[in-house]
Amino acid sequence: DTAVSQTPKYLVTQMGNDKSIKCEQNLGHDTMYWYKQDSKKFLKIMFSYNNKELIINETVPNRFSPKSPDKAHLNLHINSLELGDSAVYFCASSSQGSGANVLTFGAGSRLTVL
Amino acid sequence: SQELEQSPQSLIVQEGKNLTINCTSSKTLYGLYWYKQKYGEGLIFLMMLQKGGEEKSHEKITAKLDEKKQQSSLHITASQPSHAGIYLCGADMDDYKLSFGAGTTVTVRA
């Protein structure tokens, strides 16, 4: 049973479209994250949520809107997709936001914008 | 600018040889994490270091954090093909914010 699962794994779409990536964790963690990994493999935090509340928003364009309906889910909706949005998006979760902050990652969702 | 500097960016090692990856911060690290990523997969947690001078080992991988808590190294002894991948160091930059270095791509040649 996958601890952090993301869907879809692959997503190919045209510029200007709107798309969503879903994430679910079954670890009972109270903090969830979205990271973006670019073509150079640099992993950058986008958002973190604790108990469904937005904690960190790393100057991400407002075309990106995360939504956490409950502690186990954190979805990412992207409006008006641009070429630069092409990347691998990783969802992660942890049991606490500070201290021993060991993150468990999903397998990633590769988004390609044409 | 990146808060964590990793070196080297990539390395190729012959199977059976040792390798070392470094991670440096200009700030004191209160939690330093090492992760490994295989191609097309998510990150797998390897080790966490919190105390100055701390050293941890798991199988053939050893991670150290210096006394000043600004530099960490990851050492692999007698590398195997299974050690190939991208190694990333991460650090707690703020509550609820784990930031990563740019990663080191390791290739193990048979």
Short mmCIF file of N, CA and C in Angstrom, two decimals, chain B:
data_model
loop_
_atom_site.label_atom_id
_atom_site.label_comp_id
_atom_site.label_asym_id
_atom_site.label_seq_id
_atom_site.Cartn_x
_atom_site.Cartn_y
_atom_site.Cartn_z
N SER B 1 19.52 32.63 -4.81
CA SER B 1 20.70 31.81 -4.57
C SER B 1 20.34 30.61 -3.70
N GLN B 2 21.07 29.52 -3.91
CA GLN B 2 20.78 28.33 -3.14
C GLN B 2 21.37 28.46 -1.75
N GLU B 3 20.65 27.95 -0.76
CA GLU B 3 21.12 28.03 0.61
C GLU B 3 22.04 26.87 0.94
N LEU B 4 21.94 25.78 0.19
CA LEU B 4 22.79 24.62 0.38
C LEU B 4 23.58 24.38 -0.90
N GLU B 5 24.89 24.27 -0.74
CA GLU B 5 25.74 24.00 -1.90
C GLU B 5 26.21 22.56 -1.84
N GLN B 6 26.00 21.83 -2.93
CA GLN B 6 26.45 20.45 -2.99
C GLN B 6 27.57 20.32 -3.99
N SER B 7 28.52 19.45 -3.66
CA SER B 7 29.60 19.18 -4.61
C SER B 7 30.03 17.72 -4.47
N PRO B 8 30.48 17.11 -5.57
CA PRO B 8 30.44 17.65 -6.92
C PRO B 8 29.02 17.61 -7.48
N GLN B 9 28.84 18.22 -8.64
CA GLN B 9 27.53 18.19 -9.29
C GLN B 9 27.23 16.78 -9.80
N SER B 10 28.27 16.11 -10.26
CA SER B 10 28.12 14.73 -10.71
C SER B 10 29.46 14.02 -10.56
N LEU B 11 29.41 12.72 -10.48
CA LEU B 11 30.65 11.95 -10.44
C LEU B 11 30.40 10.55 -10.98
N ILE B 12 31.48 10.03 -11.56
CA ILE B 12 31.47 8.67 -12.08
C ILE B 12 32.51 7.88 -11.31
N VAL B 13 32.11 6.75 -10.79
CA VAL B 13 33.04 5.96 -10.00
C VAL B 13 33.03 4.52 -10.48
N GLN B 14 34.17 3.90 -10.40
CA GLN B 14 34.26 2.49 -10.77
C GLN B 14 33.67 1.65 -9.65
N GLU B 15 32.96 0.61 -10.03
CA GLU B 15 32.38 -0.27 -9.02
C GLU B 15 33.46 -0.75 -8.06
N GLY B 16 33.15 -0.71 -6.77
CA GLY B 16 34.11 -1.13 -5.77
C GLY B 16 34.91 0.02 -5.16
N LYS B 17 34.88 1.19 -5.82
CA LYS B 17 35.60 2.35 -5.31
C LYS B 17 34.71 3.15 -4.35
N ASN B 18 35.38 3.99 -3.55
CA ASN B 18 34.68 4.84 -2.60
C ASN B 18 34.35 6.18 -3.24
N LEU B 19 33.36 6.87 -2.68
CA LEU B 19 33.04 8.21 -3.15
C LEU B 19 32.53 9.06 -1.98
N THR B 20 32.70 10.37 -2.14
CA THR B 20 32.24 11.31 -1.11
C THR B 20 31.52 12.48 -1.75
N ILE B 21 30.41 12.86 -1.16
CA ILE B 21 29.62 14.01 -1.59
C ILE B 21 29.58 15.00 -0.43
N ASN B 22 29.70 16.28 -0.75
CA ASN B 22 29.69 17.30 0.29
C ASN B 22 28.50 18.23 0.18
N CYS B 23 28.08 18.74 1.32
CA CYS B 23 26.95 19.66 1.39
C CYS B 23 27.33 20.76 2.37
N THR B 24 27.27 22.02 1.91
CA THR B 24 27.73 23.13 2.73
C THR B 24 26.68 24.22 2.82
N SER B 25 26.55 24.78 4.02
CA SER B 25 25.62 25.87 4.24
C SER B 25 26.34 27.05 4.88
N SER B 26 25.88 28.25 4.59
CA SER B 26 26.46 29.43 5.22
C SER B 26 25.83 29.66 6.59
N LYS B 27 24.75 28.94 6.86
CA LYS B 27 24.06 29.08 8.14
C LYS B 27 24.21 27.80 8.95
N THR B 28 24.02 27.89 10.24
CA THR B 28 24.04 26.70 11.08
C THR B 28 22.86 25.81 10.73
N LEU B 29 23.16 24.53 10.59
CA LEU B 29 22.13 23.56 10.21
C LEU B 29 21.54 22.92 11.46
N TYR B 30 20.24 23.00 11.59
CA TYR B 30 19.59 22.41 12.78
C TYR B 30 19.05 21.02 12.49
N GLY B 31 18.99 20.70 11.24
CA GLY B 31 18.58 19.36 10.83
C GLY B 31 19.11 19.17 9.43
N LEU B 32 19.93 18.16 9.20
CA LEU B 32 20.50 17.92 7.87
C LEU B 32 20.06 16.53 7.45
N TYR B 33 19.51 16.44 6.24
CA TYR B 33 18.92 15.20 5.76
C TYR B 33 19.59 14.80 4.45
N TRP B 34 19.79 13.52 4.28
CA TRP B 34 20.26 13.00 3.01
C TRP B 34 19.18 12.12 2.39
N TYR B 35 18.93 12.38 1.12
CA TYR B 35 17.96 11.61 0.35
C TYR B 35 18.62 11.08 -0.92
N LYS B 36 18.03 10.02 -1.45
CA LYS B 36 18.49 9.48 -2.72
C LYS B 36 17.30 9.39 -3.67
N GLN B 37 17.56 9.73 -4.93
CA GLN B 37 16.51 9.66 -5.94
C GLN B 37 17.00 8.80 -7.10
N LYS B 38 16.21 7.78 -7.42
CA LYS B 38 16.50 7.01 -8.62
C LYS B 38 15.70 7.60 -9.76
N TYR B 39 16.19 7.39 -10.98
CA TYR B 39 15.55 7.99 -12.15
C TYR B 39 14.07 7.63 -12.21
N GLY B 40 13.23 8.66 -12.36
CA GLY B 40 11.81 8.42 -12.50
C GLY B 40 11.09 8.06 -11.22
N GLU B 41 11.78 8.21 -10.09
CA GLU B 41 11.15 7.86 -8.83
C GLU B 41 11.22 9.01 -7.85
N GLY B 42 10.56 8.84 -6.74
CA GLY B 42 10.59 9.86 -5.70
C GLY B 42 11.85 9.75 -4.87
N LEU B 43 11.94 10.61 -3.87
CA LEU B 43 13.12 10.63 -3.00
C LEU B 43 12.95 9.63 -1.87
N ILE B 44 14.04 8.94 -1.58
CA ILE B 44 14.06 7.99 -0.48
C ILE B 44 14.95 8.56 0.62
N PHE B 45 14.42 8.60 1.83
CA PHE B 45 15.17 9.12 2.97
C PHE B 45 16.31 8.16 3.32
N LEU B 46 17.50 8.72 3.53
CA LEU B 46 18.66 7.91 3.92
C LEU B 46 18.99 8.11 5.39
N MET B 47 19.34 9.36 5.75
CA MET B 47 19.76 9.62 7.11
C MET B 47 19.50 11.07 7.51
N MET B 48 19.41 11.28 8.81
CA MET B 48 19.24 12.62 9.36
C MET B 48 20.30 12.85 10.42
N LEU B 49 20.88 14.04 10.41
CA LEU B 49 21.90 14.42 11.39
C LEU B 49 21.46 15.72 12.05
N GLN B 50 21.65 15.79 13.36
CA GLN B 50 21.22 17.00 14.07
C GLN B 50 22.29 17.58 14.96
N LYS B 51 23.18 16.74 15.45
CA LYS B 51 24.16 17.23 16.43
C LYS B 51 25.52 17.44 15.78
N GLY B 52 26.22 18.48 16.22
CA GLY B 52 27.56 18.73 15.72
C GLY B 52 28.47 17.55 15.98
N GLY B 53 29.19 17.11 14.95
CA GLY B 53 30.09 15.98 15.09
C GLY B 53 29.40 14.63 14.94
N GLU B 54 28.10 14.66 14.67
CA GLU B 54 27.35 13.41 14.58
C GLU B 54 27.74 12.63 13.32
N GLU B 55 27.73 11.32 13.45
CA GLU B 55 28.03 10.44 12.33
C GLU B 55 27.07 9.26 12.39
N LYS B 56 26.51 8.94 11.23
CA LYS B 56 25.60 7.79 11.15
C LYS B 56 25.98 6.92 9.96
N SER B 57 25.76 5.63 10.11
CA SER B 57 26.06 4.70 9.02
C SER B 57 24.90 3.76 8.81
N HIS B 58 24.69 3.43 7.55
CA HIS B 58 23.71 2.41 7.21
C HIS B 58 24.27 1.62 6.03
N GLU B 59 24.53 0.37 6.28
CA GLU B 59 25.17 -0.49 5.28
C GLU B 59 26.47 0.18 4.85
N LYS B 60 26.64 0.54 3.62
CA LYS B 60 27.93 1.08 3.17
C LYS B 60 27.91 2.61 3.06
N ILE B 61 26.90 3.24 3.60
CA ILE B 61 26.78 4.69 3.50
C ILE B 61 26.97 5.32 4.87
N THR B 62 27.86 6.31 4.95
CA THR B 62 28.13 7.03 6.19
C THR B 62 27.93 8.51 5.96
N ALA B 63 27.20 9.14 6.85
CA ALA B 63 26.99 10.58 6.78
C ALA B 63 27.54 11.24 8.04
N LYS B 64 28.15 12.41 7.87
CA LYS B 64 28.73 13.13 8.99
C LYS B 64 28.28 14.59 8.95
N LEU B 65 28.18 15.17 10.14
CA LEU B 65 27.89 16.60 10.25
C LEU B 65 29.03 17.21 11.06
N ASP B 66 29.63 18.28 10.56
CA ASP B 66 30.80 18.83 11.26
C ASP B 66 30.40 19.51 12.57
N GLU B 67 31.40 19.84 13.37
CA GLU B 67 31.14 20.39 14.70
C GLU B 67 30.40 21.72 14.62
N LYS B 68 30.69 22.50 13.60
CA LYS B 68 30.04 23.81 13.45
C LYS B 68 28.63 23.68 12.89
N LYS B 69 28.28 22.48 12.46
CA LYS B 69 26.97 22.20 11.87
C LYS B 69 26.71 23.07 10.65
N GLN B 70 27.74 23.21 9.81
CA GLN B 70 27.57 23.93 8.55
C GLN B 70 27.98 23.09 7.35
N GLN B 71 28.53 21.93 7.58
CA GLN B 71 28.96 21.09 6.49
C GLN B 71 28.69 19.62 6.80
N SER B 72 28.20 18.93 5.79
CA SER B 72 27.96 17.50 5.93
C SER B 72 28.58 16.77 4.75
N SER B 73 28.95 15.53 4.98
CA SER B 73 29.48 14.70 3.90
C SER B 73 28.76 13.36 3.91
N LEU B 74 28.65 12.80 2.73
CA LEU B 74 28.08 11.46 2.55
C LEU B 74 29.13 10.62 1.88
N HIS B 75 29.50 9.53 2.50
CA HIS B 75 30.56 8.68 1.99
C HIS B 75 30.01 7.30 1.70
N ILE B 76 30.31 6.79 0.51
CA ILE B 76 29.90 5.44 0.15
C ILE B 76 31.16 4.59 -0.03
N THR B 77 31.19 3.50 0.66
CA THR B 77 32.35 2.59 0.60
C THR B 77 32.05 1.46 -0.37
N ALA B 78 33.04 1.13 -1.18
CA ALA B 78 32.93 0.00 -2.12
C ALA B 78 31.62 0.09 -2.91
N SER B 79 31.50 1.13 -3.71
CA SER B 79 30.25 1.42 -4.42
C SER B 79 29.80 0.25 -5.30
N GLN B 80 28.49 0.15 -5.43
CA GLN B 80 27.86 -0.89 -6.25
C GLN B 80 26.89 -0.22 -7.22
N PRO B 81 26.49 -0.91 -8.27
CA PRO B 81 25.53 -0.32 -9.20
C PRO B 81 24.26 0.18 -8.52
N SER B 82 23.87 -0.45 -7.43
CA SER B 82 22.65 -0.03 -6.72
C SER B 82 22.81 1.34 -6.06
N HIS B 83 24.04 1.82 -5.95
CA HIS B 83 24.27 3.15 -5.37
C HIS B 83 24.08 4.28 -6.38
N ALA B 84 23.90 3.94 -7.63
CA ALA B 84 23.71 4.98 -8.65
C ALA B 84 22.40 5.73 -8.42
N GLY B 85 22.44 7.03 -8.69
CA GLY B 85 21.26 7.86 -8.52
C GLY B 85 21.64 9.29 -8.22
N ILE B 86 20.66 10.05 -7.80
CA ILE B 86 20.91 11.45 -7.42
C ILE B 86 20.81 11.56 -5.90
N TYR B 87 21.83 12.10 -5.30
CA TYR B 87 21.85 12.28 -3.85
C TYR B 87 21.62 13.75 -3.54
N LEU B 88 20.66 14.00 -2.67
CA LEU B 88 20.33 15.38 -2.30
C LEU B 88 20.45 15.56 -0.80
N CYS B 89 21.06 16.67 -0.41
CA CYS B 89 21.04 17.03 1.00
C CYS B 89 19.93 18.05 1.20
N GLY B 90 19.29 17.98 2.33
CA GLY B 90 18.22 18.90 2.67
C GLY B 90 18.41 19.43 4.07
N ALA B 91 17.88 20.62 4.33
CA ALA B 91 18.02 21.21 5.65
C ALA B 91 16.77 21.97 6.02
N ASP B 92 16.48 22.00 7.32
CA ASP B 92 15.35 22.77 7.84
C ASP B 92 15.72 24.25 7.80
N MET B 93 15.15 24.98 6.85
CA MET B 93 15.43 26.41 6.75
C MET B 93 14.44 27.22 7.56
N ASP B 94 13.32 26.61 7.87
CA ASP B 94 12.28 27.29 8.64
C ASP B 94 11.30 26.21 9.06
N ASP B 95 10.37 26.56 9.93
CA ASP B 95 9.34 25.58 10.24
C ASP B 95 8.60 25.20 8.96
N TYR B 96 8.33 23.95 8.79
CA TYR B 96 7.56 23.44 7.65
C TYR B 96 8.24 23.70 6.31
N LYS B 97 9.56 23.90 6.31
CA LYS B 97 10.24 24.17 5.06
C LYS B 97 11.57 23.45 5.01
N LEU B 98 11.60 22.35 4.27
CA LEU B 98 12.84 21.61 4.06
C LEU B 98 13.36 21.99 2.68
N SER B 99 14.54 22.62 2.65
CA SER B 99 15.13 23.04 1.37
C SER B 99 16.27 22.11 0.99
N PHE B 100 16.48 21.97 -0.31
CA PHE B 100 17.44 21.01 -0.81
C PHE B 100 18.57 21.67 -1.58
N GLY B 101 19.71 20.98 -1.61
CA GLY B 101 20.79 21.35 -2.49
C GLY B 101 20.45 20.92 -3.91
N ALA B 102 21.35 21.23 -4.85
CA ALA B 102 21.09 20.96 -6.27
C ALA B 102 21.25 19.49 -6.64
N GLY B 103 21.77 18.69 -5.72
CA GLY B 103 21.90 17.26 -6.00
C GLY B 103 23.23 16.88 -6.62
N THR B 104 23.62 15.65 -6.39
CA THR B 104 24.83 15.07 -6.99
C THR B 104 24.43 13.79 -7.70
N THR B 105 24.70 13.74 -9.00
CA THR B 105 24.38 12.54 -9.78
C THR B 105 25.56 11.58 -9.72
N VAL B 106 25.28 10.38 -9.24
CA VAL B 106 26.33 9.36 -9.10
C VAL B 106 26.10 8.26 -10.13
N THR B 107 27.15 8.00 -10.89
CA THR B 107 27.13 6.90 -11.86
C THR B 107 28.17 5.89 -11.42
N VAL B 108 27.80 4.63 -11.36
CA VAL B 108 28.73 3.57 -10.97
C VAL B 108 28.98 2.70 -12.19
N ARG B 109 30.23 2.65 -12.61
CA ARG B 109 30.62 1.87 -13.80
C ARG B 109 31.08 0.47 -13.39
N ALA B 110 30.55 -0.51 -14.08
CA ALA B 110 30.93 -1.90 -13.78
C ALA B 110 32.34 -2.19 -14.26
#
